Coordinates of C-alpha atoms in Angstrom, one line a residue:
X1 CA 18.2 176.3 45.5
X2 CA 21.0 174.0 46.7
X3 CA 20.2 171.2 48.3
X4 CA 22.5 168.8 50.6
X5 CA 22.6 165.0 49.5
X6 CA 23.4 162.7 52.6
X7 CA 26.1 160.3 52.0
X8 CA 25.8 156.9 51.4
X9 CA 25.1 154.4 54.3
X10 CA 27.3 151.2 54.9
X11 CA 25.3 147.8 55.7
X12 CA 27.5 145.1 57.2
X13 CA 26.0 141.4 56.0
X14 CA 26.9 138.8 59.0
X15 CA 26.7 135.0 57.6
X16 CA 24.1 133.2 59.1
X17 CA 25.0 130.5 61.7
X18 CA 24.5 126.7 60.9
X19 CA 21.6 124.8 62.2
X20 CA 22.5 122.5 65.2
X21 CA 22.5 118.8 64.5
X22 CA 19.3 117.0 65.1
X23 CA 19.7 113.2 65.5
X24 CA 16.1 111.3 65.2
X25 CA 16.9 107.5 65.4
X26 CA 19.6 104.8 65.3
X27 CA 19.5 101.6 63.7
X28 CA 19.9 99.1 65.1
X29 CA 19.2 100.3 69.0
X30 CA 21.0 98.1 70.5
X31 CA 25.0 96.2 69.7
X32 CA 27.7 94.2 72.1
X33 CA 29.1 95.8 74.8
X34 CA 32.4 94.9 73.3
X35 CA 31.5 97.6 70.8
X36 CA 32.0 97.1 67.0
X37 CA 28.5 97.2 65.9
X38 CA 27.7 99.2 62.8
X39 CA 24.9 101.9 63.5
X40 CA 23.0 103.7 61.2
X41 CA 22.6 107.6 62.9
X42 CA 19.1 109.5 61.1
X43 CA 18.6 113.1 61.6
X44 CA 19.4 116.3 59.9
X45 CA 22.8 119.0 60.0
X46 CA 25.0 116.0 59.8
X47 CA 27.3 117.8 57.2
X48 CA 30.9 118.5 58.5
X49 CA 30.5 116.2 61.3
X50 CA 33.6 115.9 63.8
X51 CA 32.4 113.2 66.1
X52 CA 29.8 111.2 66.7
X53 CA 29.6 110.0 70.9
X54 CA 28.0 106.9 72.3
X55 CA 27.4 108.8 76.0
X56 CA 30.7 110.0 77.0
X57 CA 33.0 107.8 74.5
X58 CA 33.9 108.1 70.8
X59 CA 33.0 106.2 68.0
X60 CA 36.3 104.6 66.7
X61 CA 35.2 105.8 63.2
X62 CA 32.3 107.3 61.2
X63 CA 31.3 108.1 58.1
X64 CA 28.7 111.0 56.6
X65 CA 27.1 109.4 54.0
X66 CA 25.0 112.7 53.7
X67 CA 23.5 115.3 55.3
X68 CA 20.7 113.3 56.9
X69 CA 23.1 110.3 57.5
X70 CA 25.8 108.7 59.1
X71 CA 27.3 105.1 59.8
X72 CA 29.1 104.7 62.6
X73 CA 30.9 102.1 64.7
X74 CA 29.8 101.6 68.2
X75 CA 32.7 101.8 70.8
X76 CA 33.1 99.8 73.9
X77 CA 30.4 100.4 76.2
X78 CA 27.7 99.3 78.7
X79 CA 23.8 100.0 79.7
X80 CA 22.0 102.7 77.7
X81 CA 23.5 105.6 75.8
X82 CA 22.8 109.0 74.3
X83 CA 24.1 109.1 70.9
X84 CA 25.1 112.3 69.6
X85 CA 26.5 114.1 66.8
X86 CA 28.5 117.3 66.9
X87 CA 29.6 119.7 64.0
X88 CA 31.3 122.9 64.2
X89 CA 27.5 124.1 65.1
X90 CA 27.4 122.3 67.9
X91 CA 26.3 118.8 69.2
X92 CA 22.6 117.3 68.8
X93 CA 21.0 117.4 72.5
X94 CA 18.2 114.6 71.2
X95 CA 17.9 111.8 73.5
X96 CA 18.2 109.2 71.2
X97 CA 19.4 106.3 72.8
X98 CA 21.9 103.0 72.2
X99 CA 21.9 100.1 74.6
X100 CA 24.9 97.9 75.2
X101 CA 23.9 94.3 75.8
X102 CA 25.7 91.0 76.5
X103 CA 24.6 88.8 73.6
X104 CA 27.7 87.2 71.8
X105 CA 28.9 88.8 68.4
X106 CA 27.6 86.6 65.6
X107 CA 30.0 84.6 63.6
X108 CA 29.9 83.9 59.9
X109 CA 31.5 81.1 58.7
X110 CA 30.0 80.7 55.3
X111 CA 27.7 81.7 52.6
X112 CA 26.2 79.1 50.0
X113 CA 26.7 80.0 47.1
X114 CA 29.7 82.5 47.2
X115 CA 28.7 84.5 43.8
X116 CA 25.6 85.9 42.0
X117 CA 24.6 87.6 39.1
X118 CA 25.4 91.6 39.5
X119 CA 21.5 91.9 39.4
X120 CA 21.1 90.5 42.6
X121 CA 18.5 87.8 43.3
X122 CA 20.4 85.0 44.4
X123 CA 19.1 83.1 47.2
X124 CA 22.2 83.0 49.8
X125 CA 22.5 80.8 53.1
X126 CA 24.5 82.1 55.8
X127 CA 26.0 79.8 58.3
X128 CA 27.4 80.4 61.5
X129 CA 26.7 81.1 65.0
X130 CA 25.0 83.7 67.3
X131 CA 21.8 84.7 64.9
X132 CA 19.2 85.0 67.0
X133 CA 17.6 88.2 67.0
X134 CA 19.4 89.2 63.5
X135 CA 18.4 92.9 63.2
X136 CA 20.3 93.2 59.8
X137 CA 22.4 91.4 57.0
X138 CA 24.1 93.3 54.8
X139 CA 26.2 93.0 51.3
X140 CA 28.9 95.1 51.9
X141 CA 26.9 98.4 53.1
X142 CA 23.9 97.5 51.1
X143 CA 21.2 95.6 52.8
X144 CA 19.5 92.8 51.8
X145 CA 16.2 90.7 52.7
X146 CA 16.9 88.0 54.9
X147 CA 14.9 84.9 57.0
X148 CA 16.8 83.8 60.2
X149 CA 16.6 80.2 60.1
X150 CA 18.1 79.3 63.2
X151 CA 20.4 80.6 65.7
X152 CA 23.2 79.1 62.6
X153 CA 22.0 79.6 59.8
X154 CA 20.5 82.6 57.5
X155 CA 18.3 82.8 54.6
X156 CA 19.3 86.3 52.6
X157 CA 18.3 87.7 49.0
X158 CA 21.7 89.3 47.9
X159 CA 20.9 92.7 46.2
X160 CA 22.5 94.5 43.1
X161 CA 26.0 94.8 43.4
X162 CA 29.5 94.7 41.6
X163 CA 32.8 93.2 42.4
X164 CA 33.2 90.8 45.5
X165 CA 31.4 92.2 49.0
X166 CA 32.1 91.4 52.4
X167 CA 28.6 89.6 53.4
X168 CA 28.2 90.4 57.2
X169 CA 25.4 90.1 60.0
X170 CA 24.1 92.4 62.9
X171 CA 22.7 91.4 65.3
X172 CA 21.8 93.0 69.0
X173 CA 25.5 91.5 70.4
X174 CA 27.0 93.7 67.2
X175 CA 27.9 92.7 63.9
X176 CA 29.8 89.5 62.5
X177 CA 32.8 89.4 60.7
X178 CA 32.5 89.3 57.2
X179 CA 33.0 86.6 54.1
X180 CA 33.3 87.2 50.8
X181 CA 30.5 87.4 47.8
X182 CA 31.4 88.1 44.7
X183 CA 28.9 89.2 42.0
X184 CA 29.4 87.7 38.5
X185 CA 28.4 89.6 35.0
X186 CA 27.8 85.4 33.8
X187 CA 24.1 84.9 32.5
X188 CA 21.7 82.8 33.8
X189 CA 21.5 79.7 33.1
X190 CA 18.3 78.2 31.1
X191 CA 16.2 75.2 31.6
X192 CA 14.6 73.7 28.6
X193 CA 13.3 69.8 30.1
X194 CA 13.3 67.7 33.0
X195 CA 12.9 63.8 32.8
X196 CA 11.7 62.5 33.2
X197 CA 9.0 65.0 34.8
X198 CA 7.2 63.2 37.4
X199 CA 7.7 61.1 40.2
X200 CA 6.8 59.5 43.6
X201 CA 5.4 62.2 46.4
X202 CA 8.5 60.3 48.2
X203 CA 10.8 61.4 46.5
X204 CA 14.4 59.7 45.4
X205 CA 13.8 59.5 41.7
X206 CA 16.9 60.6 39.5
X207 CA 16.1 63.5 37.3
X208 CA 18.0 64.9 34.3
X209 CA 17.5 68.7 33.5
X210 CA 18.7 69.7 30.2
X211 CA 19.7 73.3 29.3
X212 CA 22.5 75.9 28.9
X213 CA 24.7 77.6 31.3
X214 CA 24.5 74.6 34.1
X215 CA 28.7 73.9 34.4
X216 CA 28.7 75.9 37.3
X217 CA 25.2 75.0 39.3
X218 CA 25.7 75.8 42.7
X219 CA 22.5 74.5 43.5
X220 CA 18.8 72.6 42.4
X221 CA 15.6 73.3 44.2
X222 CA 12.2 71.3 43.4
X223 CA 10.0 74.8 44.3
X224 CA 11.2 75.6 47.3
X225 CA 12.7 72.6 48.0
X226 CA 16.3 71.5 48.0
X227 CA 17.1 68.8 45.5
X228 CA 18.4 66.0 47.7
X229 CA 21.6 65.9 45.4
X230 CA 22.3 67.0 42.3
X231 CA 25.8 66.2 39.6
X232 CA 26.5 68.5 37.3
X233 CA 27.2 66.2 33.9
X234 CA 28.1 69.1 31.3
X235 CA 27.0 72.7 30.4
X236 CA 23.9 71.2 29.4
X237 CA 23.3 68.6 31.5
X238 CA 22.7 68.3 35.5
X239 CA 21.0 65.2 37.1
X240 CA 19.3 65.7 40.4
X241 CA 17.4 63.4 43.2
X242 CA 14.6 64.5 43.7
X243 CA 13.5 65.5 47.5
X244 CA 9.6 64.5 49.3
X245 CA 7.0 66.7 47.8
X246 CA 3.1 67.1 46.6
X247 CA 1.6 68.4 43.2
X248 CA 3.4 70.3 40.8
X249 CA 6.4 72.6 41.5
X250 CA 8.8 74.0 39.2
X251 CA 12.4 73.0 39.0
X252 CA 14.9 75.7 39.2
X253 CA 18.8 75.4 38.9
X254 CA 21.1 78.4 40.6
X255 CA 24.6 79.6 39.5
X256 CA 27.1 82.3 40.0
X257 CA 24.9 83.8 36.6
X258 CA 21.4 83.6 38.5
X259 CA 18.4 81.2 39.3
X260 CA 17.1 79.9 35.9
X261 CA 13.6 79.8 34.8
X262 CA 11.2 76.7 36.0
X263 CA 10.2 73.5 34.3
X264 CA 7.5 71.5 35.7
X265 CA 7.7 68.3 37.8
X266 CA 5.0 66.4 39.4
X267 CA 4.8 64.5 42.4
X268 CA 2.6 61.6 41.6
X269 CA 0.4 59.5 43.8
X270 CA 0.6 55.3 44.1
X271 CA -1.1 53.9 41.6
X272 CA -4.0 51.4 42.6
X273 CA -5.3 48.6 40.3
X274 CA -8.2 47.6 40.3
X275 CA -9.2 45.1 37.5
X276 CA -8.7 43.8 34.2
X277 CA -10.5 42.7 31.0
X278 CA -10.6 40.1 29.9
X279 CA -8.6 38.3 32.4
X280 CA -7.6 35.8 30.4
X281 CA -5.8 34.9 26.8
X282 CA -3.6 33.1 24.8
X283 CA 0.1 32.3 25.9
X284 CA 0.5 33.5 22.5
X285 CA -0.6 37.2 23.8
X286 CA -1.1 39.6 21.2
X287 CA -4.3 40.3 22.8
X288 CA -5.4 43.9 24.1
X289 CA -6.6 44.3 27.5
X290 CA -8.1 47.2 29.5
X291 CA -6.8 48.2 33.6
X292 CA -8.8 50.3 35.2
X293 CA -7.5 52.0 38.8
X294 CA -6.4 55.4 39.9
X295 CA -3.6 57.4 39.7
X296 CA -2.2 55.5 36.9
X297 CA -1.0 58.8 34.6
X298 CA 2.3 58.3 33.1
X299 CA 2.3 54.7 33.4
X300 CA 5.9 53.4 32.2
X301 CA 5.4 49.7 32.1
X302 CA 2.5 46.9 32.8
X303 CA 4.3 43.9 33.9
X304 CA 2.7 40.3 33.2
X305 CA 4.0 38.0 35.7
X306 CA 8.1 39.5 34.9
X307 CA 7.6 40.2 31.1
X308 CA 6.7 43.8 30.1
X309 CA 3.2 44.4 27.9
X310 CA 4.3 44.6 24.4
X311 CA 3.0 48.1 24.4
X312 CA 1.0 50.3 26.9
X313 CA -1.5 53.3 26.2
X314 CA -2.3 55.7 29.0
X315 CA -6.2 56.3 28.2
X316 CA -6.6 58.4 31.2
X317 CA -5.9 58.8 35.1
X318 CA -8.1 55.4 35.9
X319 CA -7.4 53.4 32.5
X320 CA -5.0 52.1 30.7
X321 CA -4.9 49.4 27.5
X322 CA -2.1 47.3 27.1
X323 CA -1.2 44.6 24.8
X324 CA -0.2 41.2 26.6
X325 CA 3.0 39.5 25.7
X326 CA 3.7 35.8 25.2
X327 CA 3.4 33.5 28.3
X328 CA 3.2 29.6 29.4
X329 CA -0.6 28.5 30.6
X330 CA -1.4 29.6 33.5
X331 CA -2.7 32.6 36.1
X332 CA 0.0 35.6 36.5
X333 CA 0.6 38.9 38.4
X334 CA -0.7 42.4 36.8
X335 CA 1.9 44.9 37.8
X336 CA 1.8 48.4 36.7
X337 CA 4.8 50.9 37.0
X338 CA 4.3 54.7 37.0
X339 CA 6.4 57.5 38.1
X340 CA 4.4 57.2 41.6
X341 CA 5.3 53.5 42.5
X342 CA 3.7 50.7 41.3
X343 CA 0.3 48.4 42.1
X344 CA 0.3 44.6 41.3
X345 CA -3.1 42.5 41.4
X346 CA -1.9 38.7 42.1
X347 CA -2.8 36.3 39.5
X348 CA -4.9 38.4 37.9
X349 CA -4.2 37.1 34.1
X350 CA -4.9 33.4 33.3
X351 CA -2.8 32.2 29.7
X352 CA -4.8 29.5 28.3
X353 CA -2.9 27.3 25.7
X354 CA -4.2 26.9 22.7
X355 CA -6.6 24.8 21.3
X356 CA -5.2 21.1 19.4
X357 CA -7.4 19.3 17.1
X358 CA -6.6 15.7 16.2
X359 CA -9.9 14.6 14.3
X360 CA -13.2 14.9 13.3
X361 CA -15.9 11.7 12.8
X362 CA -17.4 11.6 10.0
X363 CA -15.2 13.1 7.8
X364 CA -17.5 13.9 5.2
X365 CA -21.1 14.9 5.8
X366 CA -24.3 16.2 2.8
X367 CA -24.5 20.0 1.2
X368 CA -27.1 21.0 3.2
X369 CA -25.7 20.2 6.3
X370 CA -27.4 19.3 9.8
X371 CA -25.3 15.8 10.8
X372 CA -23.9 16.0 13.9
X373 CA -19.6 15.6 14.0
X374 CA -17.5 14.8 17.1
X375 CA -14.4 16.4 17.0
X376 CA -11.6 15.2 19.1
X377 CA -8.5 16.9 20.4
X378 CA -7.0 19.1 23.7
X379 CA -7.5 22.5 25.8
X380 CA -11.1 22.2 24.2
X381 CA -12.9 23.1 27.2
X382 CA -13.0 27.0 26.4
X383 CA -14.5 26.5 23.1
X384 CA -16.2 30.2 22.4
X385 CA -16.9 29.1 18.5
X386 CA -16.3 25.8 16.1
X387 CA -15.9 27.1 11.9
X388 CA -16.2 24.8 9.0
X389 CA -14.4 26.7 6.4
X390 CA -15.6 30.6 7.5
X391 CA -19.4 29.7 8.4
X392 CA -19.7 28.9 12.2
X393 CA -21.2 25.6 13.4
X394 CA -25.2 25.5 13.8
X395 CA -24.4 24.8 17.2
X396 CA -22.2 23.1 19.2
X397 CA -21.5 21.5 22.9
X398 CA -18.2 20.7 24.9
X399 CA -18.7 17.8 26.1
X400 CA -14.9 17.6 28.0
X401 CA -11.6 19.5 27.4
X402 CA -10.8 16.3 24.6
X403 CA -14.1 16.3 22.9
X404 CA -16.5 18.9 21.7
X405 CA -19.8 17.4 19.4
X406 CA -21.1 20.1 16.4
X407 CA -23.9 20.3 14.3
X408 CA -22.5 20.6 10.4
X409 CA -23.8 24.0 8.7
X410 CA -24.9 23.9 5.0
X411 CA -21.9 24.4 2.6
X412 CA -20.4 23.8 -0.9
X413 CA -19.1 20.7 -2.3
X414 CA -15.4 20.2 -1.2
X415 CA -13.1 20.0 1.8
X416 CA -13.0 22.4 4.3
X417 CA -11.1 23.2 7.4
X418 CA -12.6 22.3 10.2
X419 CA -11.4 25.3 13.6
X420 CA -11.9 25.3 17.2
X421 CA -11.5 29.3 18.7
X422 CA -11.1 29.2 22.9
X423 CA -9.7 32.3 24.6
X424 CA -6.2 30.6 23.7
X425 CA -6.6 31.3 20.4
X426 CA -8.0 28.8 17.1
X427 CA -7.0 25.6 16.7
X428 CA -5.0 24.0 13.9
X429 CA -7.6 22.8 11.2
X430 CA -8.8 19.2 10.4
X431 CA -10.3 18.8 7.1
X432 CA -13.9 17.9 6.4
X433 CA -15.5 17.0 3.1
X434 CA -19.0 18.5 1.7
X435 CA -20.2 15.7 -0.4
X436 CA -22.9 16.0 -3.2
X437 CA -26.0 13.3 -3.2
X438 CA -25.5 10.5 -5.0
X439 CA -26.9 10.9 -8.4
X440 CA -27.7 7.2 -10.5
X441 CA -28.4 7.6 -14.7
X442 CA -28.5 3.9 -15.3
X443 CA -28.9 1.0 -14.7
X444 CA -27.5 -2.2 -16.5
X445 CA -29.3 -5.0 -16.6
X446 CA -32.5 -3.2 -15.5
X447 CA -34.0 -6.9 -14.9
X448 CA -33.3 -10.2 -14.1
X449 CA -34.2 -13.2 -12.3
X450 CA -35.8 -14.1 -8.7
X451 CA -32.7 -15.5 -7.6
X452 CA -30.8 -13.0 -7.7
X453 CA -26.7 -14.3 -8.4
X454 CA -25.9 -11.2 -11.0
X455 CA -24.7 -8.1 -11.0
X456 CA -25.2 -4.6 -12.5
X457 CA -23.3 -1.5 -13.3
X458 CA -24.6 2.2 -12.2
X459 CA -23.9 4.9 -13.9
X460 CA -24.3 8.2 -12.2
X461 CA -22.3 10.8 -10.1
X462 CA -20.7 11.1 -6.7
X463 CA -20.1 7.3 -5.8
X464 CA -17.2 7.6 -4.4
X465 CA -18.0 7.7 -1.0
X466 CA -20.8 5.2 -1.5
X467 CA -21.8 3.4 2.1
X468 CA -24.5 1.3 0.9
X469 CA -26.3 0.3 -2.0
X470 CA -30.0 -0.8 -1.4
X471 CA -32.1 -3.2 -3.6
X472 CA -35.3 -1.8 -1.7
X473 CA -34.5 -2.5 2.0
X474 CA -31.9 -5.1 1.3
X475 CA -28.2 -4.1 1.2
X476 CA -25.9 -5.7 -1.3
X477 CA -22.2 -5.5 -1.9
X478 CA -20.9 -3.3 -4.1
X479 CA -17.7 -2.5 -5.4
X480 CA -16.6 1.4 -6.4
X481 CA -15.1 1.4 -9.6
X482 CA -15.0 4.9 -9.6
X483 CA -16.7 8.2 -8.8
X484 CA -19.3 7.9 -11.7
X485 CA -19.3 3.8 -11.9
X486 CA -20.2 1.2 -9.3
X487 CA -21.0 -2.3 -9.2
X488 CA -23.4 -3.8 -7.4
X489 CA -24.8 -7.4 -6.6
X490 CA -28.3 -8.0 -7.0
X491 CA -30.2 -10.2 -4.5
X492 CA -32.9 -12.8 -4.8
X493 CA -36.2 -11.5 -4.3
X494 CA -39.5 -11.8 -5.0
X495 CA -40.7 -10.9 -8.6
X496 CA -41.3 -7.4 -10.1
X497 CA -39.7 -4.0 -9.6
X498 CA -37.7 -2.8 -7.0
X499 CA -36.1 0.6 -6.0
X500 CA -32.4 0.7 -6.4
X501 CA -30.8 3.6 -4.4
X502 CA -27.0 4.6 -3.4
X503 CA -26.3 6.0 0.0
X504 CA -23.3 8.2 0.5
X505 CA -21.7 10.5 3.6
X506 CA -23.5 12.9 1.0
X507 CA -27.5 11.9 1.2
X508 CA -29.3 8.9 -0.3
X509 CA -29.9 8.8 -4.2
X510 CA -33.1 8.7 -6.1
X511 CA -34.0 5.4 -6.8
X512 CA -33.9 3.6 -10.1
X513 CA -35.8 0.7 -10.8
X514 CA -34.8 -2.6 -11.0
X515 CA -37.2 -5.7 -11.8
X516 CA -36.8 -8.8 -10.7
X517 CA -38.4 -11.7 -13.8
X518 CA -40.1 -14.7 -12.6
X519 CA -38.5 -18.2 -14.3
X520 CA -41.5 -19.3 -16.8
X521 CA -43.8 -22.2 -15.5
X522 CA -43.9 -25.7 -16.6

């Protein structure tokens, strides 16, 4: 059985029609009624755009940056505005609006500095006029981050970017006229020290920051802080003053290659004094004291009177030790310097000149000691110690500033130097002998008569010295013939023995007998 096959059916496949464009928001809102501003149109079906209206009038020229996107320049206008965009599918029917308002274009006369790294970063300010109300600022179409200072002057964050840019700003009275940027592949430069690294919360102190890359600094900041001036000395040097500021901030220097990494500085409170110990010393100096006050870290220089400490140790915040320099007598200012300012405490250090010794009386005195000396000289009065040889004085008293008396330790037979210490120093010595005792081994003639008119010889040690020769209570003359030999006179007296002794700075010897012979009777 045959059966019919239909013939084939034709479809006919129409192409679908495009969407109508859709315009969501504008940015800014609002430009100068003399027109100009740039606008950024948000919406969807953008793609073959042939116009773009603000109400009834044109925009002088637009671009489609995609599908969801246009920039476009506001025309001349007034009031408020529909903004629309048309495509061969037809124009948006949003209201989205655009209002035209009288504020004056903003003017931009220059940006500080005029190049950064291609990575962006640099910190740029914008001077001109008209800011107020900045709704945008914008390196070449890319936008940046921005602070508006004042109706002058902008703070902006350039972005990434390449070549040199036309930096302009927006504002509600449209958009500026723009000045060049250029971004630079240079790198940043690097900060290894600053010094010094403290200072006064006042500011004004000169520092040098040492690094690399610093020939073409554009600017120095102390945190966030503008150095007050800065002079760039080579690639590796820049010295800057540094502005008012508290605690510790980091230093930062900017170029065309970027902002460098920070080194510390540190605003440093006035330093207050308080004391010192001892407060007094030789004009010799030499001697170490100790300051105590507060805020006296990174103390420079202690001053006595106008002469620097020979050398100064920073023990911590409230301390410091320093060792006192030379001087004439009398009371001077305590000054100390530090990165902070400086603190003085009016005659705070008294030099005391030396002791001078011109003599001691007696000059000789026994071993053992205990005889009381009167030593003569000037400056005595701030006697802290008297020394015969190393051993220190049993005791002693100042009896003026010329004249101190001092009991004689025990000590070996001999000379020895005789010292005064006062808080000027020691004294130049005197000499003082240790004598032994007298000692007497014979005597010859051991006898004669009642009336006296002879003499004898001792033999013995340690006459030289000899004071007095006794014939029991009576003294006699005597002559020294030498340290081992005397000769002596003998007195009348009565008959029988009698005790012969010699007497020296050095003690009393034994006695020897000595006896006197009656003539014989008639």
């Amino acid at each position: 059985m045959n059966r019919s096959v239909p013939p084939p059916t034709l479809t006919t496949v129409l192409p679908l029609a495009a969407a109508t464009p859709t315009v969501t928001s504008v940015s800014p809102t609002s430009g100068s009624t003399a027109g100009g501003t740039q606008v950024t149109v948000t919406g969807a079906g953008f793609t073959g755009a042939t116009g773009v209206r603000f109400g009834a009038t044109h925009s002088p020229s637009f671009t489609v940056n995609s599908d969801t996107q246009i920039t476009a320049t506001a025309p001349v206008g007034s009031g408020t505005v529909q903004v629309t965009v048309t495509t061969p599918a037809g124009t948006s029917n949003q209201f989205v609006t655009f209002t035209y308002v009288s504020a004056p274009v903003p003017v931009l006369s220059s940006v500080s500095p005029s190049s950064g790294p291609a990575s962006g970063g640099t910190v740029v300010t914008l001077s001109g006029s008209g800011f107020s109300g900045a709704t945008a600022v914008r390196f070449g179409g890319v936008s940046a981050a921005f602070t508006v200072v004042s109706g002058s002057q902008i703070t902006a964050t350039a972005p990434a970017g390449s070549g040199t840019v036309q930096v302009t700003v927006t504002t509600p009275g449209g958009t500026s006229n723009g000045v060049s940027f250029t971004y630079v592949s240079a790198p940043a430069p690097v900060l290894t020290s600053a010094t010094p690294n403290s200072g006064p919360a006042a500011g004004g102190t000169t520092v040098t920051l040492t690094g690399t890359g610093l020939a073409t600094t554009t600017a120095v900041r102390f945190g966030a802080t503008p150095a007050t001036s800065f002079t760039v000395v080579s690639d590796t040097h820049v010295t800057a003053v540094a502005p008012a500021g508290t605690g510790t901030v980091q230093i930062t220097v900017t170029t065309p290659g970027g902002t460098s990494n920070g080194v510390p500085y540190t605003y440093s409170g006035a330093p207050a004094l308080s004391g010192i110990s001892p407060n007094q010393g030789s004009t010799s100096g030499g001697n170490t004291v100790t300051l105590t006050g507060t805020n006296l870290t990174g103390a420079t220089s202690v001053l006595f009177g106008a002469t620097p400490a020979t050398s100064v140790t920073v023990v911590s915040p409230t301390q410091i030790t320093a060792v006192v320099p030379a001087a004439t007598a009398g009371p001077v200012d305590v000054t100390v310097i530090t990165p902070g300012g400086t603190s003085t405490l009016p005659k705070a250090y008294f030099y005391v000149s030396p002791p001078v010794l011109l003599g001691v009386a007696p000059l000789s005195g026994p071993l053992a000691g205990g005889n009381t000396v009167t030593l003569t000289g000037t400056h005595l009065i701030e006697a802290t110690a008297v020394r015969f040889g190393a051993t220190a004085a049993t005791s002693f008293t100042v009896v003026s500033d010329t004249q101190i008396t001092a009991v004689v330790p025990a000590g070996a037979a001999g000379p020895v130097q005789v010292t005064v210490t006062t808080v000027g120093g020691t004294s130049n010595p005197v000499p003082y002998t240790y004598l032994a005792t007298p000692n007497v081994t014979t005597l010859v003639p051991n006898q004669g008569p009642t009336s006296g008119a002879s003499t004898v010889t001792l033999t013995g040690t340690n006459f030289a010295q000899t004071t007095t020769v006794l014939f029991g209570a009576v003294p006699t003359g005597f002559t020294v013939v030498s340290d081992t030999h005397l000769v002596a006179d003998v007195p009348a007296g009565v008959a029988g023995p009698v005790a012969v002794t010699v007497t020296s700075p050095g003690g009393t010897s034994a006695p020897t007998t000595y006896t006197r012979v009656a003539p014989p009777g008639i």
